[in-house]
Protein backbone atom coordinates (compact mmCIF):
# COMPACT_ATOMS: atom_id res chain seq x y z
CA UNK A 1 0.00 0.00 0.00
CA UNK A 2 1.26 3.49 -0.83
CA UNK A 3 0.63 6.15 1.75
CA UNK A 4 1.25 9.77 0.94
CA UNK A 5 2.03 12.29 3.67
CA UNK A 6 -1.52 13.51 3.86
CA UNK A 7 -2.80 10.01 4.41
CA UNK A 8 -0.45 9.55 7.31
CA UNK A 9 -1.43 12.90 8.76
CA UNK A 10 -5.13 12.24 8.39
CA UNK A 11 -5.37 8.55 9.13
CA UNK A 12 -6.76 9.36 12.55
CA UNK A 13 -9.93 7.31 12.80
CA UNK A 14 -9.71 5.31 15.94
CA UNK A 15 -9.94 4.87 12.65
CA UNK A 16 -27.67 10.73 -23.71
CA UNK A 17 -24.50 12.75 -23.52
CA UNK A 18 -23.95 15.94 -21.74
CA UNK A 19 -21.48 18.39 -23.17
CA UNK A 20 -20.20 20.67 -20.47
CA UNK A 21 -18.63 24.03 -21.24
CA UNK A 22 -15.14 24.33 -19.86
CA UNK A 23 -15.12 26.87 -17.09
CA UNK A 24 -18.85 26.58 -16.44
CA UNK A 25 -20.70 24.99 -13.60
CA UNK A 26 -20.94 21.46 -14.92
CA UNK A 27 -24.61 21.48 -15.83
CA UNK A 28 -25.91 20.02 -19.06
CA UNK A 29 -25.11 22.31 -21.96
CA UNK A 30 -23.26 22.27 -25.21
CA UNK A 31 -20.34 24.07 -26.70
CA UNK A 32 -16.60 24.14 -26.42
CA UNK A 33 -14.08 25.80 -24.22
CA UNK A 34 -12.05 28.88 -24.73
CA UNK A 35 -8.27 28.81 -24.55
CA UNK A 36 -5.23 29.86 -26.55
CA UNK A 37 -6.29 30.05 -30.20
CA UNK A 38 -3.13 28.29 -31.34
CA UNK A 39 -3.18 25.83 -28.43
CA UNK A 40 -3.85 22.14 -28.40
CA UNK A 41 -7.44 20.87 -28.40
CA UNK A 42 -8.10 18.50 -25.52
CA UNK A 43 -11.26 16.43 -25.13
CA UNK A 44 -12.18 15.11 -21.69
CA UNK A 45 -14.68 12.25 -21.52
CA UNK A 46 -15.92 11.63 -17.99
CA UNK A 47 -17.10 8.30 -16.60
CA UNK A 48 -20.46 9.91 -15.93
CA UNK A 49 -21.76 13.48 -16.09
CA UNK A 50 -22.76 15.29 -12.92
CA UNK A 51 -20.48 13.26 -10.62
CA UNK A 52 -18.55 15.63 -8.33
CA UNK A 53 -15.45 13.45 -8.68
CA UNK A 54 -15.33 14.08 -12.44
CA UNK A 55 -16.40 17.71 -12.03
CA UNK A 56 -13.39 18.24 -9.73
CA UNK A 57 -11.20 16.47 -12.27
CA UNK A 58 -12.57 18.77 -14.98
CA UNK A 59 -11.58 21.78 -12.85
CA UNK A 60 -8.00 20.46 -12.60
CA UNK A 61 -7.91 19.81 -16.35
CA UNK A 62 -9.19 23.28 -17.19
CA UNK A 63 -6.77 25.03 -14.85
CA UNK A 64 -3.78 23.18 -16.28
CA UNK A 65 -4.97 23.62 -19.88
CA UNK A 66 -5.39 27.34 -19.36
CA UNK A 67 -1.76 27.60 -18.27
CA UNK A 68 -0.75 25.85 -21.49
CA UNK A 69 -3.07 27.85 -23.75
CA UNK A 70 -4.96 24.66 -24.63
CA UNK A 71 -8.73 24.36 -25.06
CA UNK A 72 -10.85 21.73 -23.31
CA UNK A 73 -14.25 20.26 -24.10
CA UNK A 74 -15.83 18.02 -21.48
CA UNK A 75 -18.53 15.44 -22.03
CA UNK A 76 -19.89 12.54 -20.05
CA UNK A 77 -22.60 9.91 -20.43
CA UNK A 78 -25.75 10.17 -18.35
CA UNK A 79 -24.93 6.86 -16.72
CA UNK A 80 -21.69 5.06 -15.93
CA UNK A 81 -22.27 2.75 -18.87
CA UNK A 82 -20.01 1.81 -21.81
CA UNK A 83 -22.96 1.64 -24.22
CA UNK A 84 -23.55 5.34 -23.52
CA UNK A 85 -19.88 6.31 -23.35
CA UNK A 86 -18.86 4.66 -26.63
CA UNK A 87 -20.90 6.96 -28.95
CA UNK A 88 -19.44 9.97 -27.15
CA UNK A 89 -15.91 8.70 -27.81
CA UNK A 90 -16.77 7.99 -31.43
CA UNK A 91 -18.01 11.56 -31.86
CA UNK A 92 -14.94 12.95 -30.12
CA UNK A 93 -12.65 10.97 -32.42
CA UNK A 94 -14.55 12.34 -35.43
CA UNK A 95 -13.99 15.88 -34.11
CA UNK A 96 -10.20 15.28 -34.21
CA UNK A 97 -8.89 16.76 -30.97
CA UNK A 98 -5.15 16.60 -30.32
CA UNK A 99 -5.60 14.66 -27.09
CA UNK A 100 -8.27 12.62 -25.33
CA UNK A 101 -8.40 12.31 -21.54
CA UNK A 102 -10.87 9.58 -20.70
CA UNK A 103 -12.13 7.55 -17.74
CA UNK A 104 -13.22 4.28 -19.43
CA UNK A 105 -16.43 2.88 -17.93
CA UNK A 106 -15.42 -0.73 -18.55
CA UNK A 107 -12.05 -2.46 -18.83
CA UNK A 108 -12.96 -4.35 -22.01
CA UNK A 109 -16.01 -2.69 -23.63
CA UNK A 110 -14.14 0.62 -24.05
CA UNK A 111 -11.03 -1.04 -25.47
CA UNK A 112 -11.96 -0.73 -29.20
CA UNK A 113 -13.32 2.85 -29.15
CA UNK A 114 -10.20 4.05 -27.36
CA UNK A 115 -7.92 2.11 -29.72
CA UNK A 116 -9.71 3.90 -32.58
CA UNK A 117 -8.81 7.25 -31.01
CA UNK A 118 -5.15 6.27 -30.90
CA UNK A 119 -5.31 4.98 -34.47
CA UNK A 120 -6.66 8.39 -35.51
CA UNK A 121 -3.48 10.01 -34.15
CA UNK A 122 -5.05 11.33 -30.94
CA UNK A 123 -2.87 11.17 -27.82
CA UNK A 124 -4.85 9.21 -25.22
CA UNK A 125 -4.45 9.55 -21.45
CA UNK A 126 -6.45 7.28 -19.16
CA UNK A 127 -7.58 9.21 -16.11
CA UNK A 128 -9.05 7.42 -13.07
CA UNK A 129 -10.12 4.13 -14.64
CA UNK A 130 -8.08 2.03 -17.04
CA UNK A 131 -8.39 -0.81 -19.58
CA UNK A 132 -7.42 -4.48 -19.68
CA UNK A 133 -4.87 -3.47 -22.33
CA UNK A 134 -3.90 0.16 -21.77
CA UNK A 135 -1.29 0.22 -24.56
CA UNK A 136 -3.26 2.79 -26.62
CA UNK A 137 -2.59 5.34 -23.90
CA UNK A 138 0.54 7.44 -23.40
CA UNK A 139 -0.15 7.50 -19.65
CA UNK A 140 -2.51 6.11 -16.98
CA UNK A 141 -3.25 8.20 -13.91
CA UNK A 142 -5.25 6.95 -10.95
CA UNK A 143 -5.46 6.81 -7.17
CA UNK A 144 -3.98 3.95 -5.21
CA UNK A 145 -7.31 2.17 -5.35
CA UNK A 146 -6.22 -1.11 -3.80
CA UNK A 147 -4.48 0.80 -1.02
CA UNK A 148 -7.61 2.88 -0.51
CA UNK A 149 -9.69 -0.27 -0.09
CA UNK A 150 -7.25 -1.59 2.49
CA UNK A 151 -7.31 1.78 4.30
CA UNK A 152 -11.12 1.60 4.38
CA UNK A 153 -10.90 -1.77 6.10
CA UNK A 154 -8.43 -0.37 8.62
CA UNK A 155 -10.95 2.32 9.53
CA UNK A 156 -13.66 -0.33 10.09
CA UNK A 157 -11.19 -2.51 12.02
CA UNK A 158 -10.20 0.35 14.32
CA UNK A 159 -13.83 1.19 15.06
CA UNK A 160 -14.72 -2.46 15.70
CA UNK A 161 -11.85 -4.09 17.63
CA UNK A 162 -13.94 -7.20 18.34
CA UNK A 163 -14.43 -7.85 14.63
CA UNK A 164 -17.62 -9.00 12.91
CA UNK A 165 -19.27 -9.17 9.51
CA UNK A 166 -18.51 -6.65 6.78
CA UNK A 167 -20.17 -5.88 3.44
CA UNK A 168 -18.84 -4.22 0.28
CA UNK A 169 -21.20 -2.15 -1.87
CA UNK A 170 -19.50 -1.60 -5.23
CA UNK A 171 -20.68 -0.33 -8.64
CA UNK A 172 -20.42 -2.94 -11.43
CA UNK A 173 -17.85 -5.62 -12.17
CA UNK A 174 -15.39 -4.55 -14.87
CA UNK A 175 -14.61 -1.08 -13.53
CA UNK A 176 -10.88 -1.03 -12.79
CA UNK A 177 -11.05 1.40 -9.87
CA UNK A 178 -13.91 -0.04 -7.85
CA UNK A 179 -12.78 -3.62 -8.55
CA UNK A 180 -9.33 -2.71 -7.15
CA UNK A 181 -10.90 -1.05 -4.10
CA UNK A 182 -13.04 -4.10 -3.37
CA UNK A 183 -9.98 -6.33 -3.80
CA UNK A 184 -7.86 -4.21 -1.46
CA UNK A 185 -10.64 -4.31 1.12
CA UNK A 186 -11.38 -8.04 0.78
CA UNK A 187 -7.68 -8.98 0.89
CA UNK A 188 -7.27 -6.99 4.10
CA UNK A 189 -10.38 -8.62 5.63
CA UNK A 190 -8.97 -12.06 4.82
CA UNK A 191 -5.90 -11.24 6.91
CA UNK A 192 -7.92 -10.63 10.08
CA UNK A 193 -9.69 -13.74 11.39
CA UNK A 194 -11.95 -11.65 13.61
CA UNK A 195 -13.70 -10.34 10.50
CA UNK A 196 -15.87 -12.13 7.95
CA UNK A 197 -16.91 -10.71 4.58
CA UNK A 198 -20.53 -11.26 3.55
CA UNK A 199 -19.43 -10.39 0.00
CA UNK A 200 -19.48 -7.70 -2.66
CA UNK A 201 -22.77 -6.43 -4.06
CA UNK A 202 -23.25 -4.12 -7.04
CA UNK A 203 -25.35 -0.95 -6.99
CA UNK A 204 -24.96 -0.03 -10.69
CA UNK A 205 -23.99 3.49 -9.57
CA UNK A 206 -27.54 4.11 -8.29
CA UNK A 207 -27.78 5.38 -4.70
CA UNK A 208 -31.31 3.94 -4.39
CA UNK A 209 -30.02 0.48 -5.33
CA UNK A 210 -27.17 0.82 -2.82
CA UNK A 211 -29.71 1.75 -0.14
CA UNK A 212 -31.83 -1.32 -1.00
CA UNK A 213 -28.76 -3.57 -0.90
CA UNK A 214 -27.85 -2.28 2.54
CA UNK A 215 -31.33 -2.56 4.08
CA UNK A 216 -31.71 -6.11 2.72
CA UNK A 217 -28.21 -7.10 3.91
CA UNK A 218 -28.88 -5.73 7.40
CA UNK A 219 -32.12 -7.68 7.54
CA UNK A 220 -30.37 -10.90 6.53
CA UNK A 221 -27.28 -10.29 8.70
CA UNK A 222 -28.26 -7.90 11.49
CA UNK A 223 -24.81 -8.39 13.02
CA UNK A 224 -22.97 -6.61 10.18
CA UNK A 225 -20.57 -4.17 11.85
CA UNK A 226 -19.09 -2.42 8.83
CA UNK A 227 -19.91 -1.41 5.27
CA UNK A 228 -17.38 -0.33 2.66
CA UNK A 229 -19.02 1.67 -0.12
CA UNK A 230 -16.62 1.72 -3.07
CA UNK A 231 -17.62 5.03 -4.68
CA UNK A 232 -19.54 8.25 -4.19
CA UNK A 233 -22.99 6.98 -5.21
CA UNK A 234 -22.61 3.67 -3.38
CA UNK A 235 -21.64 5.63 -0.28
CA UNK A 236 -24.55 8.06 -0.52
CA UNK A 237 -26.98 5.16 -0.87
CA UNK A 238 -25.36 3.06 1.86
CA UNK A 239 -25.78 5.92 4.34
CA UNK A 240 -29.47 6.14 3.43
CA UNK A 241 -29.84 2.36 3.76
CA UNK A 242 -28.32 2.30 7.25
CA UNK A 243 -30.61 5.15 8.29
CA UNK A 244 -33.66 3.37 6.85
CA UNK A 245 -32.71 0.25 8.80
CA UNK A 246 -32.51 2.35 11.97
CA UNK A 247 -28.89 1.27 12.42
CA UNK A 248 -27.23 4.68 12.37
CA UNK A 249 -24.23 4.62 14.71
CA UNK A 250 -24.41 0.82 15.08
CA UNK A 251 -22.77 0.14 11.71
CA UNK A 252 -19.49 1.73 10.62
CA UNK A 253 -19.74 3.08 7.08
CA UNK A 254 -16.59 3.96 5.18
CA UNK A 255 -17.09 5.39 1.71
CA UNK A 256 -14.74 6.16 -1.13
CA UNK A 257 -14.86 9.77 -2.41
CA UNK A 258 -15.79 13.06 -0.80
CA UNK A 259 -18.77 14.67 -2.51
CA UNK A 260 -20.64 17.39 -0.61
CA UNK A 261 -23.53 15.03 0.34
CA UNK A 262 -21.03 12.47 1.64
CA UNK A 263 -19.38 15.15 3.76
CA UNK A 264 -22.77 16.09 5.24
CA UNK A 265 -23.30 12.43 6.18
CA UNK A 266 -19.84 12.39 7.79
CA UNK A 267 -20.60 15.53 9.79
CA UNK A 268 -23.98 14.09 10.82
CA UNK A 269 -22.30 10.91 12.05
CA UNK A 270 -24.07 8.55 9.61
CA UNK A 271 -20.75 7.85 7.88
CA UNK A 272 -17.56 7.40 9.91
CA UNK A 273 -14.82 7.89 7.30
CA UNK A 274 -14.31 8.89 3.67
CA UNK A 275 -11.43 8.03 1.38
CA UNK A 276 -11.04 11.27 -0.57
CA UNK A 277 -9.20 11.01 -3.88
CA UNK A 278 -7.34 13.83 -5.62
CA UNK A 279 -9.37 14.21 -8.81
CA UNK A 280 -8.04 17.69 -9.69
CA UNK A 281 -4.47 16.36 -9.55
CA UNK A 282 -5.42 13.37 -11.72
CA UNK A 283 -6.82 15.89 -14.23
CA UNK A 284 -3.88 18.30 -14.20
CA UNK A 285 -1.39 15.43 -14.43
CA UNK A 286 -3.44 14.13 -17.37
CA UNK A 287 -3.06 17.42 -19.22
CA UNK A 288 0.69 17.51 -18.51
CA UNK A 289 1.12 13.99 -19.88
CA UNK A 290 -0.97 14.70 -22.97
CA UNK A 291 0.96 17.85 -23.78
CA UNK A 292 4.31 16.14 -23.22
CA UNK A 293 3.23 13.44 -25.68
CA UNK A 294 2.09 16.04 -28.21
CA UNK A 295 5.46 17.79 -27.95
CA UNK A 296 7.27 14.50 -28.46
CA UNK A 297 8.60 14.54 -24.90
CA UNK A 298 8.84 11.56 -22.56
CA UNK A 299 5.67 10.54 -20.71
CA UNK A 300 5.14 8.53 -17.52
CA UNK A 301 3.44 5.23 -18.18
CA UNK A 302 1.69 5.18 -14.80
CA UNK A 303 1.11 7.88 -12.21
CA UNK A 304 -0.45 7.05 -8.84
CA UNK A 305 -2.09 9.85 -6.89
CA UNK A 306 -2.79 9.88 -3.17
CA UNK A 307 -5.86 9.87 -0.96
CA UNK A 308 -6.87 11.43 2.31
CA UNK A 309 -8.88 9.77 5.06
CA UNK A 310 -11.56 12.21 6.17
CA UNK A 311 -13.27 11.85 9.54
CA UNK A 312 -15.42 14.03 11.76
CA UNK A 313 -12.17 15.12 13.44
CA UNK A 314 -10.50 16.69 10.39
CA UNK A 315 -13.35 17.53 8.01
CA UNK A 316 -13.83 21.06 9.29
CA UNK A 317 -10.07 21.72 9.41
CA UNK A 318 -7.30 20.38 7.26
CA UNK A 319 -9.60 17.93 5.50
CA UNK A 320 -11.76 20.69 3.97
CA UNK A 321 -9.48 21.06 0.95
CA UNK A 322 -10.04 17.43 -0.03
CA UNK A 323 -13.81 17.89 -0.53
CA UNK A 324 -14.93 17.60 -4.15
CA UNK A 325 -16.44 20.51 -6.07
CA UNK A 326 -19.91 20.73 -7.58
CA UNK A 327 -18.70 23.32 -10.07
CA UNK A 328 -15.38 24.91 -11.07
O1 LIG B 1 -14.96 6.94 -7.33
C1 LIG B 1 -15.03 7.74 -8.47
C2 LIG B 1 -14.14 7.15 -9.55
O2 LIG B 1 -12.83 7.00 -9.06
C3 LIG B 1 -14.68 5.76 -9.97
O3 LIG B 1 -13.91 5.25 -11.01
C4 LIG B 1 -16.14 5.86 -10.36
O4 LIG B 1 -16.89 6.48 -9.32
C5 LIG B 1 -16.46 7.80 -8.97
O5 LIG B 1 -16.54 8.64 -10.07
C6 LIG B 1 -17.36 8.38 -7.87
O6 LIG B 1 -18.69 8.38 -8.27
mmCIF file of C-alpha atoms in Angstrom, residues 179-314:
data_model
loop_
_atom_site.group_PDB
_atom_site.id
_atom_site.type_symbol
_atom_site.label_atom_id
_atom_site.label_comp_id
_atom_site.label_asym_id
_atom_site.label_seq_id
_atom_site.Cartn_x
_atom_site.Cartn_y
_atom_site.Cartn_z
ATOM 1 C CA UNK A 179 -12.782 -3.617 -8.551
ATOM 2 C CA UNK A 180 -9.334 -2.713 -7.150
ATOM 3 C CA UNK A 181 -10.898 -1.050 -4.096
ATOM 4 C CA UNK A 182 -13.037 -4.095 -3.366
ATOM 5 C CA UNK A 183 -9.978 -6.334 -3.804
ATOM 6 C CA UNK A 184 -7.862 -4.211 -1.459
ATOM 7 C CA UNK A 185 -10.640 -4.313 1.119
ATOM 8 C CA UNK A 186 -11.378 -8.041 0.784
ATOM 9 C CA UNK A 187 -7.681 -8.984 0.891
ATOM 10 C CA UNK A 188 -7.272 -6.991 4.101
ATOM 11 C CA UNK A 189 -10.385 -8.619 5.631
ATOM 12 C CA UNK A 190 -8.968 -12.061 4.821
ATOM 13 C CA UNK A 191 -5.902 -11.240 6.908
ATOM 14 C CA UNK A 192 -7.918 -10.630 10.082
ATOM 15 C CA UNK A 193 -9.686 -13.736 11.391
ATOM 16 C CA UNK A 194 -11.951 -11.647 13.613
ATOM 17 C CA UNK A 195 -13.702 -10.344 10.504
ATOM 18 C CA UNK A 196 -15.871 -12.132 7.954
ATOM 19 C CA UNK A 197 -16.913 -10.707 4.580
ATOM 20 C CA UNK A 198 -20.525 -11.260 3.546
ATOM 21 C CA UNK A 199 -19.432 -10.392 0.004
ATOM 22 C CA UNK A 200 -19.483 -7.695 -2.663
ATOM 23 C CA UNK A 201 -22.773 -6.429 -4.057
ATOM 24 C CA UNK A 202 -23.252 -4.117 -7.040
ATOM 25 C CA UNK A 203 -25.348 -0.947 -6.988
ATOM 26 C CA UNK A 204 -24.962 -0.027 -10.689
ATOM 27 C CA UNK A 205 -23.986 3.491 -9.571
ATOM 28 C CA UNK A 206 -27.543 4.105 -8.289
ATOM 29 C CA UNK A 207 -27.777 5.384 -4.701
ATOM 30 C CA UNK A 208 -31.307 3.944 -4.388
ATOM 31 C CA UNK A 209 -30.016 0.482 -5.327
ATOM 32 C CA UNK A 210 -27.166 0.825 -2.815
ATOM 33 C CA UNK A 211 -29.711 1.749 -0.135
ATOM 34 C CA UNK A 212 -31.832 -1.322 -0.997
ATOM 35 C CA UNK A 213 -28.758 -3.574 -0.901
ATOM 36 C CA UNK A 214 -27.846 -2.277 2.538
ATOM 37 C CA UNK A 215 -31.326 -2.562 4.081
ATOM 38 C CA UNK A 216 -31.709 -6.109 2.719
ATOM 39 C CA UNK A 217 -28.214 -7.095 3.912
ATOM 40 C CA UNK A 218 -28.879 -5.728 7.401
ATOM 41 C CA UNK A 219 -32.116 -7.678 7.540
ATOM 42 C CA UNK A 220 -30.371 -10.895 6.525
ATOM 43 C CA UNK A 221 -27.283 -10.289 8.697
ATOM 44 C CA UNK A 222 -28.262 -7.896 11.494
ATOM 45 C CA UNK A 223 -24.812 -8.389 13.023
ATOM 46 C CA UNK A 224 -22.975 -6.608 10.178
ATOM 47 C CA UNK A 225 -20.572 -4.166 11.846
ATOM 48 C CA UNK A 226 -19.090 -2.420 8.828
ATOM 49 C CA UNK A 227 -19.912 -1.410 5.265
ATOM 50 C CA UNK A 228 -17.378 -0.329 2.655
ATOM 51 C CA UNK A 229 -19.018 1.672 -0.121
ATOM 52 C CA UNK A 230 -16.623 1.721 -3.065
ATOM 53 C CA UNK A 231 -17.620 5.026 -4.676
ATOM 54 C CA UNK A 232 -19.539 8.248 -4.190
ATOM 55 C CA UNK A 233 -22.994 6.985 -5.205
ATOM 56 C CA UNK A 234 -22.609 3.671 -3.380
ATOM 57 C CA UNK A 235 -21.642 5.635 -0.276
ATOM 58 C CA UNK A 236 -24.551 8.063 -0.517
ATOM 59 C CA UNK A 237 -26.979 5.159 -0.870
ATOM 60 C CA UNK A 238 -25.358 3.062 1.864
ATOM 61 C CA UNK A 239 -25.777 5.924 4.337
ATOM 62 C CA UNK A 240 -29.473 6.140 3.426
ATOM 63 C CA UNK A 241 -29.836 2.362 3.759
ATOM 64 C CA UNK A 242 -28.323 2.304 7.245
ATOM 65 C CA UNK A 243 -30.615 5.151 8.295
ATOM 66 C CA UNK A 244 -33.664 3.372 6.852
ATOM 67 C CA UNK A 245 -32.713 0.247 8.800
ATOM 68 C CA UNK A 246 -32.512 2.352 11.973
ATOM 69 C CA UNK A 247 -28.892 1.267 12.424
ATOM 70 C CA UNK A 248 -27.229 4.680 12.372
ATOM 71 C CA UNK A 249 -24.234 4.615 14.709
ATOM 72 C CA UNK A 250 -24.406 0.818 15.079
ATOM 73 C CA UNK A 251 -22.772 0.137 11.708
ATOM 74 C CA UNK A 252 -19.486 1.732 10.616
ATOM 75 C CA UNK A 253 -19.738 3.079 7.078
ATOM 76 C CA UNK A 254 -16.592 3.960 5.184
ATOM 77 C CA UNK A 255 -17.091 5.387 1.710
ATOM 78 C CA UNK A 256 -14.738 6.160 -1.133
ATOM 79 C CA UNK A 257 -14.858 9.772 -2.406
ATOM 80 C CA UNK A 258 -15.793 13.059 -0.800
ATOM 81 C CA UNK A 259 -18.765 14.674 -2.512
ATOM 82 C CA UNK A 260 -20.642 17.388 -0.615
ATOM 83 C CA UNK A 261 -23.532 15.033 0.336
ATOM 84 C CA UNK A 262 -21.026 12.471 1.642
ATOM 85 C CA UNK A 263 -19.377 15.150 3.763
ATOM 86 C CA UNK A 264 -22.772 16.086 5.243
ATOM 87 C CA UNK A 265 -23.305 12.425 6.178
ATOM 88 C CA UNK A 266 -19.841 12.395 7.790
ATOM 89 C CA UNK A 267 -20.603 15.527 9.786
ATOM 90 C CA UNK A 268 -23.977 14.093 10.820
ATOM 91 C CA UNK A 269 -22.302 10.906 12.049
ATOM 92 C CA UNK A 270 -24.066 8.553 9.609
ATOM 93 C CA UNK A 271 -20.748 7.847 7.883
ATOM 94 C CA UNK A 272 -17.561 7.401 9.909
ATOM 95 C CA UNK A 273 -14.817 7.894 7.295
ATOM 96 C CA UNK A 274 -14.310 8.888 3.674
ATOM 97 C CA UNK A 275 -11.429 8.035 1.375
ATOM 98 C CA UNK A 276 -11.043 11.275 -0.568
ATOM 99 C CA UNK A 277 -9.198 11.010 -3.876
ATOM 100 C CA UNK A 278 -7.336 13.825 -5.622
ATOM 101 C CA UNK A 279 -9.370 14.210 -8.815
ATOM 102 C CA UNK A 280 -8.041 17.686 -9.689
ATOM 103 C CA UNK A 281 -4.472 16.360 -9.551
ATOM 104 C CA UNK A 282 -5.417 13.372 -11.719
ATOM 105 C CA UNK A 283 -6.820 15.888 -14.229
ATOM 106 C CA UNK A 284 -3.881 18.297 -14.198
ATOM 107 C CA UNK A 285 -1.392 15.428 -14.434
ATOM 108 C CA UNK A 286 -3.436 14.134 -17.370
ATOM 109 C CA UNK A 287 -3.065 17.419 -19.225
ATOM 110 C CA UNK A 288 0.688 17.512 -18.513
ATOM 111 C CA UNK A 289 1.124 13.988 -19.877
ATOM 112 C CA UNK A 290 -0.975 14.699 -22.972
ATOM 113 C CA UNK A 291 0.964 17.852 -23.781
ATOM 114 C CA UNK A 292 4.306 16.137 -23.216
ATOM 115 C CA UNK A 293 3.228 13.441 -25.676
ATOM 116 C CA UNK A 294 2.087 16.035 -28.210
ATOM 117 C CA UNK A 295 5.458 17.788 -27.951
ATOM 118 C CA UNK A 296 7.266 14.497 -28.456
ATOM 119 C CA UNK A 297 8.602 14.545 -24.900
ATOM 120 C CA UNK A 298 8.837 11.557 -22.565
ATOM 121 C CA UNK A 299 5.670 10.543 -20.705
ATOM 122 C CA UNK A 300 5.143 8.531 -17.525
ATOM 123 C CA UNK A 301 3.442 5.225 -18.184
ATOM 124 C CA UNK A 302 1.691 5.182 -14.801
ATOM 125 C CA UNK A 303 1.112 7.876 -12.207
ATOM 126 C CA UNK A 304 -0.446 7.051 -8.843
ATOM 127 C CA UNK A 305 -2.086 9.854 -6.894
ATOM 128 C CA UNK A 306 -2.790 9.884 -3.172
ATOM 129 C CA UNK A 307 -5.860 9.871 -0.964
ATOM 130 C CA UNK A 308 -6.871 11.429 2.309
ATOM 131 C CA UNK A 309 -8.884 9.768 5.064
ATOM 132 C CA UNK A 310 -11.565 12.212 6.172
ATOM 133 C CA UNK A 311 -13.273 11.853 9.539
ATOM 134 C CA UNK A 312 -15.422 14.034 11.757
ATOM 135 C CA UNK A 313 -12.172 15.124 13.436
ATOM 136 C CA UNK A 314 -10.504 16.686 10.394
#
